[in-house]
CSV table of C-alpha atoms in Angstrom, one decimal:
chain,number,residue,atom,x,y,z
H,1,MET,CA,0.0,0.0,0.0
H,2,ALA,CA,1.3,3.4,-1.0
H,3,ASP,CA,2.1,6.1,1.6
H,4,GLU,CA,-0.8,8.6,1.5
H,5,THR,CA,1.6,11.5,2.3
H,6,SER,CA,3.9,10.6,-0.6
H,7,THR,CA,5.3,13.5,-2.5
H,8,THR,CA,5.7,11.6,-5.7
H,9,GLY,CA,3.2,11.6,-8.6
H,10,PRO,CA,0.4,14.1,-9.2
H,11,GLY,CA,-1.1,16.1,-6.4
H,12,LEU,CA,-3.9,18.6,-5.9
H,13,THR,CA,-3.1,21.6,-3.7
H,14,TYR,CA,-4.9,24.8,-2.7
H,15,THR,CA,-2.8,27.8,-1.9
H,16,SER,CA,-4.5,30.5,0.2
H,17,ALA,CA,-4.2,34.2,-0.4
H,18,ALA,CA,-1.1,35.8,1.2
H,19,SER,CA,-1.6,36.9,4.8
H,20,ALA,CA,1.3,39.0,6.1
H,21,GLY,CA,3.4,37.8,3.2
H,22,THR,CA,2.8,34.1,4.0
H,23,TRP,CA,0.8,31.6,2.0
H,24,THR,CA,-0.7,28.4,3.2
H,25,THR,CA,-0.7,25.4,0.9
H,26,THR,CA,-3.0,22.5,1.6
H,27,PRO,CA,-2.8,19.1,-0.2
H,28,VAL,CA,-6.5,18.9,-0.7
H,29,ASP,CA,-6.2,15.4,-2.0
H,30,HIS,CA,-5.1,14.4,1.5
H,31,GLN,CA,-6.9,16.9,3.9
H,32,ALA,CA,-9.6,19.5,3.8
H,33,VAL,CA,-8.9,23.2,3.8
H,34,SER,CA,-9.9,24.5,7.3
H,35,ASN,CA,-10.6,28.2,6.8
H,36,PRO,CA,-14.3,28.6,5.8
H,37,ARG,CA,-13.5,31.3,3.2
H,38,ASP,CA,-10.7,29.3,1.7
H,39,ARG,CA,-12.9,26.2,1.7
H,40,ALA,CA,-15.6,28.0,-0.3
H,41,ILE,CA,-13.0,29.3,-2.8
H,42,CYS,CA,-11.4,25.8,-3.1
H,43,ARG,CA,-14.8,24.2,-3.7
H,44,ALA,CA,-15.6,26.7,-6.4
H,45,LEU,CA,-12.3,26.1,-8.1
H,46,LEU,CA,-12.8,22.4,-8.0
H,47,LYS,CA,-16.3,22.7,-9.5
H,48,HIS,CA,-14.9,25.0,-12.2
H,49,ALA,CA,-12.1,22.5,-13.0
H,50,LEU,CA,-14.5,19.6,-13.2
H,51,THR,CA,-16.7,21.6,-15.6
H,52,LEU,CA,-13.7,22.3,-17.8
H,53,LEU,CA,-12.9,18.6,-17.9
H,54,ASP,CA,-16.5,17.6,-18.7
H,55,ASP,CA,-16.7,20.2,-21.5
H,56,ALA,CA,-13.4,19.0,-23.0
H,57,GLU,CA,-14.6,15.4,-22.9
H,58,ALA,CA,-17.9,16.3,-24.5
H,59,GLU,CA,-16.1,18.2,-27.3
H,60,THR,CA,-13.8,15.2,-27.9
H,61,LYS,CA,-16.8,12.9,-28.2
H,62,LYS,CA,-18.3,15.3,-30.8
H,63,HIS,CA,-15.0,15.6,-32.8
H,64,PRO,CA,-12.9,12.5,-32.3
H,65,VAL,CA,-9.2,12.8,-33.2
H,66,GLY,CA,-8.7,12.0,-36.9
H,67,PHE,CA,-12.2,12.8,-38.0
């Protein structure tokens, strides 16, 4: 079984806005963002990313490569 905190391979992170010149990066594929504002922003970004993926898949199905 792979180590869940492994730093190899793809990862999904959320980086908060700078506060006093410091950013907080959370590996959201391993733990939830704790700040309510950041959690709402992270959720919106994830939904947007999934919409982009779904749209790209739908476009590929309409126009397969080579046709």
